[in-house]
Coordinates of C-alpha atoms in Angstrom, one line a residue:
Chain A
M1 CA -38.3 26.1 25.7
S2 CA -36.1 27.9 23.3
K3 CA -34.7 31.5 23.3
L4 CA -34.6 34.1 20.6
V5 CA -31.6 36.4 21.1
A6 CA -31.5 39.9 19.5
A7 CA -27.9 40.0 18.3
A8 CA -28.6 43.5 16.7
A9 CA -31.6 45.8 16.3
G10 CA -32.2 49.0 14.8
P11 CA -33.8 51.9 16.8
A12 CA -37.2 51.2 15.5
T13 CA -37.5 47.6 16.3
S14 CA -40.0 46.6 19.0
V15 CA -42.4 43.9 20.1
Q16 CA -45.9 44.9 18.7
D17 CA -49.3 43.2 18.5
G18 CA -52.8 44.1 17.6
G19 CA -52.7 47.0 20.1
R20 CA -54.0 48.1 23.4
Y21 CA -57.5 49.2 23.3
G22 CA -60.2 50.5 25.7
V23 CA -57.9 53.1 27.7
Q24 CA -57.6 56.0 25.0
R25 CA -60.1 57.8 27.4
Y26 CA -57.2 57.9 29.9
G27 CA -54.7 59.2 27.4
L28 CA -53.1 55.7 26.7
T29 CA -52.6 55.4 23.0
P30 CA -53.2 51.9 21.3
S31 CA -49.8 51.3 19.9
G32 CA -49.6 48.0 18.1
A33 CA -48.3 47.0 14.6
V34 CA -48.4 49.8 12.0
D35 CA -49.1 47.2 9.3
R36 CA -51.8 44.8 10.7
L37 CA -52.0 42.7 7.5
A38 CA -48.3 42.0 7.5
L39 CA -48.5 41.1 11.3
A40 CA -51.5 38.8 10.7
A41 CA -49.6 37.1 7.6
A42 CA -46.5 36.4 9.6
N43 CA -48.6 35.0 12.5
C44 CA -50.7 32.9 10.2
L45 CA -47.6 31.2 8.9
V46 CA -46.5 30.0 12.4
G47 CA -50.0 29.0 13.5
N48 CA -50.5 32.0 15.9
P49 CA -53.7 34.1 16.2
P50 CA -53.6 37.0 13.6
F51 CA -52.7 39.8 16.2
A52 CA -50.4 38.0 18.5
A53 CA -47.2 39.7 19.5
A54 CA -44.4 39.6 17.0
I55 CA -41.3 41.6 16.3
E56 CA -41.7 44.6 14.2
V57 CA -38.4 45.2 12.5
G58 CA -37.9 49.0 11.5
P59 CA -36.3 50.2 8.4
F60 CA -32.8 49.4 9.5
G61 CA -31.3 45.9 9.9
A62 CA -31.6 43.5 12.8
A63 CA -30.2 40.0 13.6
F64 CA -31.6 37.1 15.8
V65 CA -30.1 33.9 17.1
A66 CA -31.9 30.8 18.1
R67 CA -30.6 29.4 21.4
E68 CA -31.3 26.3 23.5
G69 CA -33.4 24.8 20.9
K70 CA -35.1 25.3 17.6
V71 CA -37.3 28.4 16.8
R72 CA -39.8 28.5 14.1
V73 CA -40.3 32.0 12.6
A74 CA -41.9 33.7 9.6
L75 CA -41.2 37.1 7.9
A76 CA -43.8 39.4 6.3
G77 CA -44.1 43.0 5.5
A78 CA -41.3 45.2 4.0
V79 CA -39.1 42.9 2.0
R80 CA -35.3 43.1 2.7
N81 CA -32.3 40.9 2.5
A82 CA -32.8 38.0 4.9
E83 CA -30.2 35.2 5.4
V84 CA -29.4 32.3 7.5
A85 CA -25.7 31.2 7.0
G86 CA -25.5 33.0 3.7
H87 CA -28.6 31.4 2.3
P88 CA -31.4 33.7 1.4
V89 CA -34.7 33.4 3.6
S90 CA -37.9 33.9 1.8
F91 CA -40.6 36.3 3.0
N92 CA -44.2 35.1 3.5
E93 CA -42.9 31.7 4.4
S94 CA -42.2 30.0 7.6
R95 CA -38.7 28.6 8.5
T96 CA -37.2 26.8 11.5
L97 CA -34.0 28.2 13.0
G98 CA -31.7 25.5 14.4
D99 CA -30.1 26.0 17.8
G100 CA -27.4 28.6 17.2
E101 CA -28.5 29.6 13.7
S102 CA -28.9 33.2 13.2
L103 CA -31.2 35.2 11.0
T104 CA -29.7 38.5 9.7
L105 CA -32.0 41.2 8.1
G106 CA -30.7 44.1 6.0
F107 CA -32.4 47.4 5.4
A108 CA -36.0 47.5 4.2
R109 CA -36.6 47.7 0.5
D110 CA -39.8 49.1 -0.9
G111 CA -41.3 49.3 2.6
T112 CA -40.5 50.3 6.2
F113 CA -41.6 47.7 8.7
S114 CA -41.2 43.8 8.6
Y115 CA -42.7 41.4 11.0
L116 CA -40.9 38.5 12.5
A117 CA -43.5 36.1 14.1
I118 CA -42.4 33.2 16.2
E119 CA -44.3 30.0 16.7
G120 CA -46.1 30.3 20.0
G121 CA -45.8 34.1 20.1
V122 CA -43.8 36.3 22.4
R123 CA -44.0 35.5 26.0
G124 CA -44.7 38.4 28.3
E125 CA -47.0 40.1 30.8
P126 CA -49.8 41.9 29.0
T127 CA -51.0 45.3 30.2
F128 CA -54.5 46.1 29.2
G129 CA -54.5 43.0 27.1
S130 CA -51.5 43.8 25.1
L131 CA -47.6 43.3 24.9
A132 CA -47.2 46.2 22.4
V133 CA -44.3 48.4 23.3
N134 CA -45.3 52.0 24.1
A135 CA -42.0 53.3 25.3
R136 CA -43.3 56.8 26.2
A137 CA -45.7 55.3 28.7
G138 CA -43.3 52.7 29.9
L139 CA -45.4 49.8 28.6
G140 CA -44.7 46.7 26.7
S141 CA -43.4 43.3 27.4
P142 CA -40.9 41.6 27.9
F143 CA -39.2 44.9 27.5
P144 CA -41.0 48.3 27.8
R145 CA -38.8 49.8 25.1
P146 CA -37.4 49.0 21.5
L147 CA -35.3 45.9 21.4
Q148 CA -31.6 46.2 21.9
A149 CA -28.7 43.9 21.0
G150 CA -28.4 41.2 23.8
D151 CA -32.2 41.1 24.6
V152 CA -33.4 37.5 25.1
L153 CA -36.9 36.4 24.4
D154 CA -38.2 33.1 25.8
V155 CA -40.0 31.4 23.1
D156 CA -41.6 28.0 22.4
A157 CA -39.5 25.3 20.9
A158 CA -40.4 24.8 17.3
K159 CA -43.1 22.1 17.2
A160 CA -44.4 21.9 13.6
T161 CA -42.4 20.1 11.1
I162 CA -44.2 21.5 8.0
E163 CA -43.3 24.9 6.7
R164 CA -45.9 27.1 5.1
R165 CA -46.2 29.8 2.5
I166 CA -48.8 32.4 2.0
D167 CA -49.7 34.4 -1.1
L168 CA -51.1 37.8 -0.4
P169 CA -53.0 39.9 -3.0
A170 CA -50.9 42.5 -4.8
V171 CA -50.6 45.6 -2.8
S172 CA -52.1 48.7 -4.6
D173 CA -49.7 51.5 -5.6
G174 CA -52.5 53.8 -6.0
P175 CA -53.1 57.0 -4.0
I176 CA -53.8 56.6 -0.3
R177 CA -57.4 56.9 0.3
V178 CA -58.9 59.3 2.9
V179 CA -62.2 60.3 4.4
M180 CA -62.2 64.1 4.6
G181 CA -62.7 65.7 8.1
P182 CA -63.3 66.0 10.9
Q183 CA -62.0 69.6 10.5
D184 CA -61.7 70.0 6.7
D185 CA -63.8 73.0 7.0
E186 CA -60.9 74.8 8.6
F187 CA -59.1 74.8 5.3
G188 CA -61.4 76.0 2.5
E189 CA -59.7 75.8 -0.8
A190 CA -56.5 74.4 0.8
T191 CA -58.4 71.0 0.8
D192 CA -58.1 70.9 -3.1
L193 CA -54.3 71.7 -2.8
F194 CA -54.0 68.8 -0.2
L195 CA -55.7 66.4 -2.6
R196 CA -53.9 67.3 -5.8
S197 CA -50.5 67.6 -4.5
E198 CA -47.7 65.1 -4.4
W199 CA -46.4 64.4 -0.8
K200 CA -43.2 63.1 0.6
I201 CA -42.6 61.3 3.7
S202 CA -40.2 63.1 6.0
A203 CA -37.0 61.5 7.4
T204 CA -38.4 62.9 10.8
S205 CA -41.2 60.3 11.0
D206 CA -41.7 57.6 13.5
R207 CA -44.5 55.4 15.2
M208 CA -46.2 58.6 16.7
G209 CA -46.5 60.3 13.3
Y210 CA -45.3 60.5 9.8
R211 CA -44.5 64.1 8.8
L212 CA -45.2 65.1 5.1
E213 CA -43.4 67.5 3.0
G214 CA -45.1 69.3 0.2
P215 CA -47.0 72.5 -0.5
V216 CA -48.0 74.7 2.6
I217 CA -51.5 73.9 3.6
K218 CA -53.0 77.2 5.0
H219 CA -55.7 77.3 7.6
L220 CA -58.7 79.6 7.1
H221 CA -58.5 80.8 10.7
D222 CA -56.1 79.8 13.6
H223 CA -54.1 76.6 13.6
N224 CA -55.1 75.9 17.2
I225 CA -58.3 74.3 17.9
V226 CA -59.6 73.2 21.3
S227 CA -58.0 69.7 21.7
D228 CA -60.1 66.8 20.6
G229 CA -59.6 63.1 20.0
T230 CA -57.4 61.5 17.4
V231 CA -57.5 58.2 15.5
N232 CA -54.9 56.2 13.7
G233 CA -54.6 57.9 10.4
S234 CA -55.7 61.3 11.6
I235 CA -54.0 64.0 9.4
Q236 CA -53.2 67.1 11.6
V237 CA -52.1 70.3 10.0
P238 CA -49.9 72.3 12.5
G239 CA -49.0 75.9 12.1
N240 CA -46.3 75.4 9.5
G241 CA -48.9 73.8 7.0
Q242 CA -47.1 70.5 6.8
P243 CA -49.5 67.7 7.5
I244 CA -48.6 65.0 10.1
V245 CA -50.2 61.6 9.7
L246 CA -50.9 60.1 13.2
M247 CA -49.6 56.6 13.8
P248 CA -50.3 54.1 16.5
D249 CA -48.1 55.8 19.2
R250 CA -49.9 59.1 18.6
G251 CA -51.2 61.3 21.5
T252 CA -54.9 60.5 22.0
S253 CA -55.9 64.0 21.6
G254 CA -54.5 67.0 19.7
G255 CA -54.9 70.7 19.2
Y256 CA -54.5 71.0 15.5
P257 CA -57.1 70.8 12.8
K258 CA -57.4 67.4 11.1
I259 CA -58.0 67.8 7.5
A260 CA -58.7 64.2 6.6
T261 CA -58.3 60.7 7.9
V262 CA -56.6 57.7 6.1
I263 CA -59.0 54.9 5.6
T264 CA -58.6 51.7 7.8
A265 CA -57.8 49.5 4.7
D266 CA -54.9 51.8 3.7
L267 CA -53.2 52.4 6.9
G268 CA -50.8 49.5 6.6
R269 CA -50.0 50.5 3.0
F270 CA -49.5 54.0 4.0
A271 CA -47.2 53.1 7.0
Q272 CA -45.0 51.2 4.6
I273 CA -44.2 54.2 2.4
P274 CA -40.4 54.8 3.0
A275 CA -39.0 58.1 4.1
G276 CA -38.2 60.1 1.1
H277 CA -40.8 58.5 -1.1
T278 CA -43.7 60.4 -2.7
F279 CA -47.4 59.5 -2.9
R280 CA -50.8 61.2 -3.3
F281 CA -54.1 61.3 -1.4
Q282 CA -57.5 60.5 -2.8
A283 CA -60.8 61.4 -1.1
V284 CA -63.4 58.5 -1.0
T285 CA -66.8 58.4 0.3
M286 CA -67.7 56.8 3.7
T287 CA -69.5 54.1 1.8
D288 CA -66.5 53.3 -0.2
A289 CA -64.2 53.5 2.8
Q290 CA -66.4 51.2 4.9
A291 CA -66.6 48.6 2.0
A292 CA -62.8 48.6 1.9
A293 CA -62.7 48.1 5.7
R294 CA -65.1 45.2 5.4
A295 CA -62.9 43.7 2.5
M296 CA -59.7 44.0 4.6
A297 CA -61.5 42.3 7.5
D298 CA -62.6 39.5 5.2
L299 CA -59.0 39.2 4.0
L300 CA -57.7 39.1 7.5
Q301 CA -60.2 36.3 8.3
T302 CA -59.4 34.2 5.4
L303 CA -55.5 34.3 5.7
P304 CA -55.3 30.7 7.1
D305 CA -57.0 29.5 4.0
R306 CA -54.5 31.2 1.8
A307 CA -51.5 29.5 3.4
R308 CA -50.2 26.1 1.9
E309 CA -47.5 23.7 2.9
V310 CA -44.3 24.1 1.0
R311 CA -41.9 21.4 2.2
N312 CA -40.8 19.2 5.0
V313 CA -38.3 20.6 7.3
D314 CA -34.7 19.6 6.7
I315 CA -32.2 21.4 8.7
S316 CA -28.9 20.5 7.5
D317 CA -25.9 20.3 9.9
A318 CA -24.0 22.5 7.6
L319 CA -26.4 25.3 8.2
Q320 CA -26.5 24.6 11.9
N321 CA -22.8 24.9 12.3
A322 CA -22.6 28.2 10.4
N323 CA -23.1 31.0 13.0
I324 CA -22.9 34.5 11.5
A325 CA -24.3 36.6 14.4
G326 CA -21.0 38.4 14.6
S327 CA -21.6 39.7 11.1
A328 CA -24.9 41.4 11.7
V329 CA -25.9 44.8 10.4
N330 CA -23.7 47.6 11.8
A331 CA -24.9 50.6 10.0
F332 CA -27.7 51.6 12.3
D333 CA -26.4 55.2 12.8
S334 CA -26.1 56.0 9.1
G335 CA -29.9 56.0 8.7
T336 CA -32.3 59.0 8.5
W337 CA -35.0 57.5 10.7
Q338 CA -35.2 60.1 13.3
T339 CA -37.5 60.8 16.3
W340 CA -39.3 64.0 16.9
T341 CA -41.2 65.6 19.7
P342 CA -44.8 66.7 19.2
P343 CA -45.6 70.4 20.2
E344 CA -48.6 69.5 22.3
P345 CA -50.3 70.1 24.7
Chain B
M1 CA -91.6 67.7 29.4
T2 CA -88.7 69.6 28.2
A3 CA -87.9 70.0 24.5
P4 CA -85.0 67.9 23.3
L5 CA -81.6 69.6 23.1
P6 CA -80.2 70.6 19.8
S7 CA -78.4 68.0 17.8
P8 CA -74.5 67.8 17.9
R9 CA -72.5 67.8 14.6
L10 CA -71.6 64.3 13.4
L11 CA -67.9 64.6 12.0
P12 CA -66.4 61.5 10.4
S13 CA -62.9 60.5 11.8
G14 CA -62.1 58.0 9.2
D15 CA -64.3 55.0 8.7
A16 CA -64.0 53.8 12.1
A17 CA -64.8 56.7 14.4
I18 CA -67.2 59.6 14.7
T19 CA -66.5 62.9 16.4
V20 CA -69.8 63.9 18.2
E21 CA -69.2 67.7 18.5
F22 CA -71.1 69.7 20.8
G23 CA -69.1 73.0 20.6
R24 CA -66.0 74.4 19.0
V25 CA -64.8 76.4 22.1
I26 CA -64.2 75.4 25.7
D27 CA -67.6 75.6 27.2
E28 CA -69.0 74.0 30.3
Q29 CA -72.4 73.1 29.0
A30 CA -70.7 71.4 26.0
N31 CA -68.5 69.4 28.3
R32 CA -71.4 68.3 30.4
R33 CA -73.3 67.0 27.1
V34 CA -70.0 65.2 26.1
L35 CA -70.0 63.5 29.5
A36 CA -73.7 62.7 29.7
L37 CA -73.5 61.0 26.2
D38 CA -70.4 59.1 27.4
R39 CA -72.3 58.0 30.5
A40 CA -75.4 57.0 28.4
L41 CA -73.2 54.8 26.2
A42 CA -71.6 53.2 29.2
D43 CA -75.0 52.5 30.7
A44 CA -76.5 51.1 27.5
P45 CA -73.8 50.0 25.1
I46 CA -74.4 50.1 21.4
D47 CA -73.1 46.9 19.6
G48 CA -70.2 47.8 17.4
I49 CA -68.8 50.7 19.5
T50 CA -65.3 49.7 20.7
E51 CA -64.4 52.7 22.9
T52 CA -65.3 56.3 23.7
V53 CA -62.9 59.2 24.3
P54 CA -64.5 62.3 26.0
T55 CA -62.8 65.7 25.2
Y56 CA -63.6 69.2 26.2
R57 CA -66.3 69.7 23.4
S58 CA -66.7 66.4 21.7
L59 CA -67.1 62.7 22.2
L60 CA -64.9 60.5 20.0
V61 CA -66.7 57.2 19.4
H62 CA -64.5 54.5 18.0
Y63 CA -66.5 51.6 16.3
D64 CA -66.0 48.5 14.1
P65 CA -67.3 49.3 10.6
V66 CA -67.7 45.6 10.1
R67 CA -70.5 45.6 12.8
I68 CA -72.2 48.9 12.4
G69 CA -72.2 51.5 9.7
F70 CA -71.6 55.3 9.9
D71 CA -75.4 56.2 9.1
E72 CA -76.9 54.0 11.7
L73 CA -74.5 54.7 14.4
G74 CA -74.8 58.5 13.8
E75 CA -78.6 58.3 14.0
R76 CA -78.5 56.4 17.3
L77 CA -75.9 58.8 18.7
T78 CA -77.8 61.9 17.7
T79 CA -81.0 60.5 19.3
L80 CA -79.1 59.7 22.6
A81 CA -77.3 63.1 22.5
R82 CA -80.6 65.0 22.4
L83 CA -82.0 63.4 25.6
R84 CA -81.6 65.5 28.7
A85 CA -79.4 63.4 31.0
P86 CA -80.7 62.9 34.6
P87 CA -78.7 65.0 37.1
T88 CA -75.5 63.3 38.3
T89 CA -76.1 61.9 41.8
R90 CA -72.6 61.6 43.0
T91 CA -69.5 63.7 42.3
R92 CA -66.0 62.7 43.0
R93 CA -63.9 65.6 44.4
W94 CA -60.0 65.4 44.6
R95 CA -58.0 67.7 46.8
I96 CA -54.6 67.6 45.2
P97 CA -51.5 68.9 47.0
V98 CA -49.1 71.2 45.1
A99 CA -45.6 72.5 45.9
Y100 CA -45.7 75.9 44.2
G101 CA -42.9 77.9 42.8
G102 CA -39.1 77.5 43.0
E103 CA -37.6 74.5 41.5
H104 CA -41.2 73.0 41.3
G105 CA -42.9 75.8 39.5
I106 CA -40.2 77.6 37.4
D107 CA -42.7 79.8 35.6
L108 CA -44.6 81.2 38.7
E109 CA -42.3 84.4 39.1
T110 CA -42.6 85.2 35.4
I111 CA -46.3 84.9 35.4
A112 CA -46.6 87.1 38.3
R113 CA -44.4 89.7 36.8
T114 CA -46.5 89.4 33.5
L115 CA -49.8 89.8 35.4
N116 CA -48.4 92.6 37.5
T117 CA -48.8 90.9 40.8
T118 CA -47.0 88.6 43.3
P119 CA -46.2 84.9 43.1
D120 CA -48.4 84.5 46.3
D121 CA -51.3 86.1 44.7
I122 CA -51.1 83.8 41.6
V123 CA -51.0 80.8 44.1
A124 CA -54.0 82.2 46.0
R125 CA -56.0 82.5 42.8
H126 CA -54.9 79.1 41.6
V127 CA -55.8 77.4 44.9
A128 CA -59.2 79.2 45.0
G129 CA -60.3 77.6 41.8
D130 CA -63.0 74.9 41.5
Y131 CA -61.9 72.8 38.6
R132 CA -63.4 69.8 36.7
V133 CA -61.6 67.2 34.7
A134 CA -62.9 68.1 31.3
M135 CA -60.8 65.4 29.5
I136 CA -57.8 63.2 29.8
G137 CA -55.5 62.9 26.7
F138 CA -52.2 63.3 25.0
T139 CA -50.2 61.1 27.4
P140 CA -51.5 58.6 30.1
G141 CA -53.1 60.6 32.9
W142 CA -52.6 64.1 31.4
S143 CA -55.8 65.7 32.9
Y144 CA -57.0 68.9 31.2
L145 CA -59.1 70.9 33.7
S146 CA -61.8 73.5 33.0
G147 CA -62.6 76.2 35.7
L148 CA -59.4 78.3 35.6
D149 CA -59.9 82.0 36.9
D150 CA -60.1 84.3 33.9
S151 CA -57.4 86.6 35.4
L152 CA -54.9 83.6 34.9
Q153 CA -55.4 83.1 31.2
M154 CA -52.1 83.3 29.3
P155 CA -51.1 82.3 25.9
R156 CA -49.0 79.1 25.7
R157 CA -45.2 79.6 25.7
A158 CA -43.8 80.7 22.3
S159 CA -41.4 77.8 22.2
P160 CA -42.6 74.6 24.1
R161 CA -40.3 72.8 26.5
L162 CA -39.2 69.5 25.3
L163 CA -39.1 68.0 28.8
T164 CA -41.2 69.1 31.8
P165 CA -41.3 67.0 35.0
A166 CA -43.7 64.4 36.0
G167 CA -46.5 65.8 38.2
A168 CA -46.2 69.3 36.5
I169 CA -49.2 71.6 37.5
S170 CA -49.6 74.1 34.7
I171 CA -51.7 76.6 32.9
G172 CA -52.0 77.4 29.2
G173 CA -54.7 79.6 27.6
L174 CA -58.0 78.8 29.2
Q175 CA -56.8 75.5 30.5
A176 CA -55.4 74.2 33.6
G177 CA -53.5 70.8 33.7
I178 CA -52.1 68.0 35.8
Q179 CA -49.2 66.2 34.0
C180 CA -48.5 62.8 35.1
L181 CA -45.4 61.6 33.1
A182 CA -42.4 63.7 32.1
G183 CA -42.8 65.2 28.6
P184 CA -43.0 68.0 26.3
S185 CA -45.2 71.0 27.2
G186 CA -45.9 74.5 26.1
W187 CA -47.8 75.5 29.3
H188 CA -46.6 77.6 32.2
L189 CA -45.4 75.6 35.1
L190 CA -46.9 76.7 38.4
G191 CA -45.8 73.9 40.7
R192 CA -45.7 70.1 41.0
T193 CA -47.7 67.5 42.7
A194 CA -46.6 64.1 43.9
M195 CA -49.9 62.6 43.0
R196 CA -49.7 60.0 40.2
T197 CA -52.8 60.2 38.1
Y198 CA -51.4 57.1 36.2
R199 CA -49.6 54.4 37.7
L200 CA -49.1 50.9 36.4
H201 CA -49.7 47.9 38.7
R202 CA -51.7 50.1 41.2
D203 CA -55.4 49.7 41.6
P204 CA -56.8 51.7 40.1
V205 CA -54.1 52.5 37.4
F206 CA -56.0 55.8 36.5
L207 CA -57.0 57.9 39.4
L208 CA -59.0 60.8 37.8
E209 CA -62.1 60.3 35.6
P210 CA -63.6 62.8 33.1
G211 CA -66.2 64.8 35.2
D212 CA -64.4 64.6 38.5
A213 CA -64.1 67.9 40.5
V214 CA -60.7 69.1 41.6
T215 CA -59.3 71.6 44.0
F216 CA -55.7 72.2 44.8
Y217 CA -53.9 73.1 48.2
A218 CA -50.4 74.2 48.8
V219 CA -47.6 72.1 50.5
D220 CA -44.0 72.9 50.9
G221 CA -41.0 71.4 49.5
K222 CA -40.5 69.1 52.4
Q223 CA -44.0 67.8 52.4
F224 CA -43.8 67.2 48.6
T225 CA -40.6 65.0 49.2
E226 CA -42.5 63.0 51.7
Q227 CA -45.6 62.7 49.6
D228 CA -43.4 61.8 46.5
R229 CA -42.0 58.8 48.6
A230 CA -45.5 57.7 49.6
A231 CA -46.8 58.0 46.1
A232 CA -43.8 56.0 44.7
R233 CA -45.1 53.2 47.0
G234 CA -48.5 53.4 45.4
E235 CA -50.3 55.6 47.8
F236 CA -52.8 58.1 46.3
V237 CA -51.5 61.3 48.3
A238 CA -54.5 63.3 47.2
E239 CA -57.7 63.2 49.2
L240 CA -60.8 61.9 47.7
V241 CA -64.3 63.3 48.7
V242 CA -67.4 61.8 47.3
S243 CA -70.5 63.9 47.8

């Protein structure tokens, strides 16, 4: 058995998997990776099931050190500077860390969350079938909270000797597709404003919800409705008219009207839009949305076919001897990724 | 044979969930239909449904769009929702201890002043209520109750508190609540219960189910402290009556 030590971890870095389902009726939100395709791609490269637990690395940097043996890892999702001993590490490619080697990750570029999958997965005690961290409910394993510097994960020693690479289809930079409803009739003409406007991701966004900045979306009546259920991608409009897109750590019910819902196929792409960046929405029909969901499911299924071998492992002694854990990212407090508290119930 | 009930509204919640809406306001009949459809789906599952979330007035049905489409699922849900459910044969009733007022219910005096009465009278009206768990949501175990005495209806606080204690017993608008974990709330705090509606590693993890009947009884601060210790060991504290 080997260990993977978090030498540094930004505030939004946590263990996540496919999520915790079946208990939303008791108020327990699913949590899980915000970008399921990136999680599945990283897992595929190290031979894990697609939604095995991995480390979701937030917009700030992080660093991890292999101890007591080799550890095989793979990175996917938001691209960022990644290095081992000064040498760049490729995304969408597996790599074996020698004992003592450290992987340092910089700030996310053109995205928000990266996934670090580990061969054999993360070891922990699942609750309701999941290791995903839900800090609010005190759930998640091996730690029921975001990762902190010094945390040690027990992991399998690297077994495979072949590294693999995967080529993913290009990510669309088109508008984020939504299905209108369930309460779009609470907005009347404001739905047009919602669809034709440019929106910006607020810095006060987190895994519960992404707040949007743009024109004020006015309600026809009251901004309070009798609470009803929410889904990943529900777009609530509170009293101030600034929409909030609910993410996997959302409350399972909410008391604001929901103008539209991000389609399943675009949830990951939406989650990767960085704070401060702009985008637009586009309404699609249920038929188109469900066709896109099936296409996404097909892509997830065929990920293993897309992976190919790249080279034999050759860990040089020079790399093994160079340990740069001490120079890990140290600028976490300069970021804008804040947390907020929802005004419910 | 009685005529079928009116059709609920089917509202898309994205491409992987349908909100089956029976009403737009808090209404006992709508909630009973929500719970009846939820029960019908539990008794005879439809392939492709992944989970259901009952709320005051709607049933949120999560499904896998790879296994079933919106139109087919919507049709089957409508058919089921129009059937009259057989009367429930068993009701679970919980008697839940509450330490009212003081440090445990910091809004009790303000509510009494606002409603031109005494704290004791507010407690008497709250304890006299016969409540039902209409839904559980927001955070684990947060139970929304119907059945609040009309005279206790008050708008939510203008500015929600960012942190209210675990076990808070509160009221807001037409609703009464049992909060399990510490967290934000815009409701008025009447008291606190030692009962844990959610506790990991206890069997069952979740005590209350949507549809359960609930009444409250008053305990003093000393009893609360004792019960809180017992609850921390995994005991239920509240009494369960099945009729």
